Coordinates of C-alpha atoms in Angstrom, one line a residue:
X161 CA 6.0 15.8 -16.4
X162 CA 4.8 16.4 -12.9
X163 CA 1.8 18.4 -11.9
X164 CA 1.6 20.6 -8.8
X165 CA -0.4 19.7 -5.7
X166 CA -2.9 22.5 -6.5
X167 CA -3.4 21.1 -10.1
X168 CA -3.9 17.6 -8.6
X169 CA -6.5 19.0 -6.1
X170 CA -8.3 20.8 -9.0
X171 CA -8.5 17.5 -10.9
X172 CA -9.9 15.7 -7.9
X173 CA -12.6 18.4 -7.5
X174 CA -13.6 17.8 -11.2
X175 CA -14.1 14.1 -10.4
X176 CA -11.0 12.9 -12.1
X177 CA -8.2 10.6 -11.0
X178 CA -4.6 11.5 -10.0
X179 CA -1.3 9.8 -9.3
X180 CA -0.5 10.5 -5.7
X181 CA 3.0 10.0 -4.2
X182 CA 3.3 8.6 -0.7
X183 CA 6.1 7.2 1.4
X184 CA 4.8 3.7 0.9
X185 CA 3.8 3.3 -2.7
X186 CA 2.3 5.5 -5.4
X187 CA -1.5 5.7 -5.2
X188 CA -4.3 6.1 -7.8
X189 CA -6.4 8.8 -6.1
X190 CA -10.0 10.0 -6.3
X191 CA -12.4 12.1 -4.2
X192 CA -13.6 9.6 -1.5
X193 CA -17.0 11.2 -1.4
X194 CA -17.6 10.9 -5.2
X195 CA -19.0 7.4 -6.1
X196 CA -18.4 7.9 -9.9
X197 CA -14.8 8.9 -9.3
X198 CA -14.3 5.9 -7.0
X199 CA -15.8 3.6 -9.6
X200 CA -13.3 4.9 -12.1
X201 CA -10.5 3.6 -9.8
X202 CA -11.9 0.1 -9.8
X203 CA -12.3 0.2 -13.6
X204 CA -8.7 1.5 -14.2
X205 CA -7.2 -1.0 -11.9
X206 CA -9.5 -3.9 -12.7
X207 CA -9.9 -4.2 -9.0
X208 CA -12.8 -6.2 -7.4
X209 CA -15.3 -4.0 -5.7
X210 CA -15.5 -6.1 -2.5
X211 CA -12.0 -4.9 -1.7
X212 CA -12.2 -1.6 0.4
X213 CA -10.0 1.4 -0.3
X214 CA -8.0 3.5 2.2
X215 CA -9.0 7.1 2.6
X216 CA -6.0 9.5 2.9
X217 CA -6.4 12.7 4.9
X218 CA -4.2 15.7 5.8
X219 CA -4.3 15.3 9.5
X220 CA -5.8 13.6 12.5
X221 CA -8.7 16.0 12.8
X222 CA -9.7 15.2 9.3
X223 CA -9.4 11.5 10.1
X224 CA -11.7 11.8 13.1
X225 CA -14.3 13.6 10.9
X226 CA -14.5 10.4 8.9
X227 CA -14.1 7.7 11.5
X228 CA -14.9 7.1 15.2
X229 CA -11.7 7.0 17.2
X230 CA -11.4 5.4 20.7
X231 CA -8.5 5.8 23.1
X232 CA -6.5 3.1 21.4
X233 CA -7.0 4.6 17.9
X234 CA -5.9 8.0 19.2
X235 CA -2.8 6.5 20.8
X236 CA -1.8 4.8 17.6
X237 CA -2.5 8.0 15.6
X238 CA -0.5 10.1 18.0
X239 CA 2.5 7.7 17.8
X240 CA 2.6 6.8 14.1
X241 CA 0.9 9.7 12.1
X242 CA 1.9 11.1 9.7
X243 CA 3.3 7.7 8.5
X244 CA 2.7 4.3 7.0
X245 CA -0.1 3.2 9.3
X246 CA -3.8 2.7 8.3
X247 CA -6.4 2.6 11.1
X248 CA -9.7 0.8 10.5
X249 CA -12.4 2.3 12.7
X250 CA -16.2 2.5 12.7
X251 CA -17.3 5.0 10.1
X252 CA -18.6 8.3 11.4
X253 CA -19.6 10.1 8.2
X254 CA -20.7 7.9 5.3
X255 CA -20.8 10.9 2.9
X256 CA -17.1 11.7 3.4
X257 CA -16.0 8.2 2.3
X258 CA -18.8 6.8 0.1
X259 CA -20.2 3.3 0.3
X260 CA -18.3 2.0 -2.7
X261 CA -15.0 3.2 -1.3
X262 CA -15.8 1.3 1.9
X263 CA -17.0 -1.8 0.0
X264 CA -20.3 -1.5 1.8
X265 CA -18.8 -2.0 5.2
X266 CA -19.7 -0.1 8.4
X267 CA -16.0 0.7 8.9
X268 CA -13.5 3.0 7.2
X269 CA -9.8 2.7 6.6
X270 CA -8.0 6.0 7.2
X271 CA -4.4 7.1 6.9
X272 CA -2.4 10.4 7.3
X273 CA 0.5 9.8 4.9
X274 CA 4.1 10.9 5.8
X275 CA 5.0 12.2 2.3
X276 CA 5.0 16.0 2.2
X277 CA 3.7 16.3 -1.4
X278 CA 0.9 13.9 -0.6
X279 CA -0.2 16.0 2.4
X280 CA 0.1 19.1 0.2
X281 CA -2.4 17.6 -2.2
X282 CA -4.7 16.6 0.6
X283 CA -4.6 20.1 2.2
X284 CA -5.3 21.7 -1.1
X285 CA -8.2 19.4 -1.8
X286 CA -9.5 19.6 1.8
X287 CA -11.2 16.2 1.8
X288 CA -10.5 12.5 2.0
X289 CA -8.8 11.0 -1.1
X290 CA -9.0 7.2 -1.6
X291 CA -5.7 6.1 -3.2
X292 CA -5.1 2.4 -3.6
X293 CA -1.7 1.5 -5.2
X294 CA -1.5 2.8 -8.7
X295 CA -0.9 -0.6 -10.3
X296 CA -3.3 -2.7 -12.3
X297 CA -4.9 -5.1 -9.8
X298 CA -2.7 -8.0 -8.7
X299 CA 0.6 -6.6 -10.0
X300 CA 3.5 -5.3 -7.9
X301 CA 2.8 -1.8 -6.5
X302 CA 4.7 1.1 -8.2
X303 CA 7.3 2.7 -6.0
X304 CA 8.7 5.1 -8.7
X305 CA 6.9 7.8 -10.6
X306 CA 7.8 6.2 -13.9
X307 CA 6.3 2.8 -12.9
X308 CA 3.1 4.5 -11.7
X309 CA 2.7 6.3 -15.0
X310 CA 3.4 3.1 -16.9
X311 CA 0.7 1.2 -14.9
X312 CA -2.2 3.6 -14.7
X313 CA -1.1 6.9 -16.1
X314 CA -3.6 6.5 -18.9
X315 CA -6.5 7.0 -16.4
X316 CA -5.4 10.2 -14.7
X317 CA -5.9 13.9 -15.2
X318 CA -2.9 14.9 -13.0
X319 CA 0.2 13.1 -11.8
X320 CA 2.4 14.4 -8.9
X321 CA 6.1 13.2 -8.9
X322 CA 7.3 12.6 -5.3
X323 CA 10.4 10.7 -6.1
X324 CA 11.1 7.1 -5.1
X325 CA 9.0 5.8 -2.3
X326 CA 11.2 5.5 0.8
X327 CA 9.2 2.7 2.5
X328 CA 8.3 0.7 -0.6
X329 CA 5.6 -1.5 0.9
X330 CA 1.9 -0.6 1.5
X331 CA 0.9 0.7 4.9
X332 CA 0.4 -1.5 7.9
X333 CA -3.4 -1.9 8.5
X334 CA -4.8 -2.2 12.0
X335 CA -8.4 -2.6 13.0
X336 CA -9.6 -0.8 16.1
X337 CA -13.1 -2.2 16.5
X338 CA -15.2 -3.3 19.5
X339 CA -12.3 -2.7 21.9
X340 CA -9.9 -5.0 20.1
X341 CA -6.8 -4.0 18.2
X342 CA -5.8 -6.4 15.4
X343 CA -3.2 -6.5 12.7
X344 CA -4.9 -7.0 9.3
X345 CA -1.9 -6.3 7.0
X346 CA 1.8 -6.1 8.1
X347 CA 3.9 -3.1 7.0
X348 CA 6.7 -0.8 8.0
X349 CA 5.0 -0.1 11.4
X350 CA 5.8 -3.6 12.8
X351 CA 3.9 -5.8 15.2
X352 CA 6.4 -4.9 17.9
X353 CA 5.9 -1.2 17.2
X354 CA 2.2 -1.5 17.6
X355 CA 2.3 -3.7 20.8
X356 CA 4.6 -1.1 22.3
X357 CA 1.7 1.3 22.2
X358 CA -1.4 -0.8 22.8
X359 CA -0.2 -4.1 24.2
X360 CA -0.8 -7.6 22.7
X361 CA -2.7 -7.6 19.4
X362 CA -5.8 -9.8 19.1
X363 CA -7.3 -11.7 16.2
X364 CA -10.4 -10.0 15.0
X365 CA -11.2 -12.1 12.0
X366 CA -11.8 -8.9 10.2
X367 CA -9.4 -9.4 7.2
X368 CA -12.1 -8.4 4.8
X369 CA -11.9 -4.8 6.1
X370 CA -8.3 -4.4 4.7
X371 CA -7.0 -4.2 1.1
X372 CA -4.2 -6.4 -0.1
X373 CA -5.5 -9.7 1.3
X374 CA -6.0 -11.5 -2.0
X375 CA -4.2 -14.9 -2.3
X376 CA -2.4 -13.9 -5.5
X377 CA -1.4 -10.3 -5.3
X378 CA 1.7 -8.1 -6.0
X379 CA 2.6 -10.6 -8.7
X380 CA 4.8 -10.0 -11.8
X381 CA 4.2 -11.9 -15.0
X382 CA 6.9 -14.4 -14.3
X383 CA 6.2 -16.9 -11.6
X384 CA 7.8 -16.2 -8.2
X385 CA 9.6 -18.9 -6.2
X386 CA 10.4 -18.0 -2.6
X387 CA 12.9 -19.3 0.0
X388 CA 15.2 -20.2 -2.9
X389 CA 18.8 -21.0 -2.2
X390 CA 19.9 -20.5 -5.8
X391 CA 18.5 -19.6 -9.2
X392 CA 17.4 -22.3 -11.7
X393 CA 18.2 -22.0 -15.4
X394 CA 16.4 -19.0 -16.8
X395 CA 15.5 -17.5 -13.4
X396 CA 16.5 -14.2 -11.9
X397 CA 17.5 -14.6 -8.2
X398 CA 16.7 -11.7 -5.9
X399 CA 19.2 -12.2 -3.1
X400 CA 19.3 -11.0 0.4
X401 CA 22.4 -10.6 2.6
X402 CA 26.2 -10.6 1.9
X403 CA 27.4 -12.7 -0.9
X404 CA 24.0 -13.9 -2.1
X405 CA 23.5 -13.7 -5.8
X406 CA 24.3 -10.9 -8.2
X407 CA 24.6 -7.5 -6.4
X408 CA 22.5 -5.9 -9.1
X409 CA 19.5 -8.0 -8.1
X410 CA 20.0 -7.9 -4.3
X411 CA 17.2 -6.7 -2.1
X412 CA 19.9 -5.7 0.4
X413 CA 23.5 -6.7 0.1
X414 CA 24.0 -5.9 3.7
X415 CA 20.9 -7.8 4.9
X416 CA 19.0 -4.6 5.9
X417 CA 15.3 -5.2 6.1
X418 CA 14.3 -1.5 5.4
X419 CA 16.5 -1.5 2.3
X420 CA 15.0 -4.8 1.2
X421 CA 11.4 -3.4 1.6
X422 CA 12.3 -0.3 -0.4
X423 CA 13.7 -2.4 -3.2
X424 CA 11.3 -5.3 -3.3
X425 CA 8.6 -4.1 -5.8
X426 CA 11.1 -2.2 -7.9
X427 CA 13.3 -5.3 -8.4
X428 CA 10.3 -7.5 -9.0
X429 CA 9.4 -5.2 -11.8
X430 CA 12.9 -4.8 -13.2
X431 CA 13.4 -8.6 -13.1
X432 CA 10.1 -9.2 -14.9
X433 CA 11.2 -6.8 -17.7
X434 CA 14.0 -9.2 -18.6
X435 CA 11.3 -11.9 -19.4
X436 CA 12.8 -14.6 -17.2
X437 CA 11.5 -18.1 -16.8
X438 CA 10.9 -17.2 -13.2
X439 CA 11.9 -15.0 -10.3
X440 CA 13.5 -16.7 -7.3
X441 CA 13.8 -14.9 -4.0
X442 CA 16.3 -16.0 -1.4
X443 CA 15.1 -16.3 2.3
X444 CA 14.3 -13.1 4.2
X445 CA 14.1 -13.2 8.0
X446 CA 10.5 -13.2 9.2
X447 CA 11.0 -10.9 12.3
X448 CA 10.2 -7.2 12.4
X449 CA 9.7 -5.7 9.0
X450 CA 10.5 -9.1 7.5
X451 CA 6.9 -10.1 8.4
X452 CA 5.6 -7.6 5.8
X453 CA 8.2 -8.5 3.2
X454 CA 7.4 -12.2 3.5
X455 CA 3.7 -11.5 3.4
X456 CA 4.1 -9.7 0.0
X457 CA 6.4 -12.4 -1.3
X458 CA 4.0 -15.2 -0.4
X459 CA 1.1 -13.4 -2.1
X460 CA 3.3 -12.7 -5.2
X461 CA 4.0 -16.4 -5.3
X462 CA 0.3 -17.3 -4.6
X463 CA 1.2 -19.2 -1.4
X464 CA -1.5 -17.7 0.9
X465 CA -4.6 -19.6 1.6

């Protein structure tokens, strides 16, 4: 049963956790200013505390109350917010997003989500809400309300059903620090999208300021094999493109990258429930949104490092 945004906001004010729908994935939310509430997120997820959390806010004005925005950050916010883009900026107010939520860093990761129910919760709460994906640490992120409840519903006092997540991958994370703009985590706002606003992206070496950078992440129980041309005995093949594998298990029968992104975590979870020997994934193009899809697949397979 779904709670209302007002009920979720009331739970946040009591220092409790909530399930928060966004357009990217479902989040496990807490008051960003409350260290005890934030600690409960790490405990529920089994997440390492060196991994910073993203603060979700209702609008750009609330974002600038928490972080220091330069011209580049404002340009990106104006173009992509509300939406699946997280900006990492110098922290302005360490009380609004506590030290634990920032993993002790002098920066803060901030996003204005594009999901209407998420923004309704944030407006009713009137403060930043940290909301990492609502899965247990390392597992595929939940993109449906049922999967979010299955993963971390035990830990929450309120759960808001926002329907299936239309993006299906965690937000793009970009650092805007010391005059450099760098891509820390690819997502639905692509490298080309970003460069169309701020020009060529640099390499800041600031990956620690972004979540989702662990070598083994987004992983089901079954081992994942990527760039597979066919399934081996006992494997489920997640196909991509016309005529590749069983249509039931296709990321996108037409070869559409946005469809593939929206289906990726859902199909990894559904395939895992069949208890296969392994999950094979056919090749997905690396351009555009494919950069983000392949990033998640490499981490699910433990092939980053």
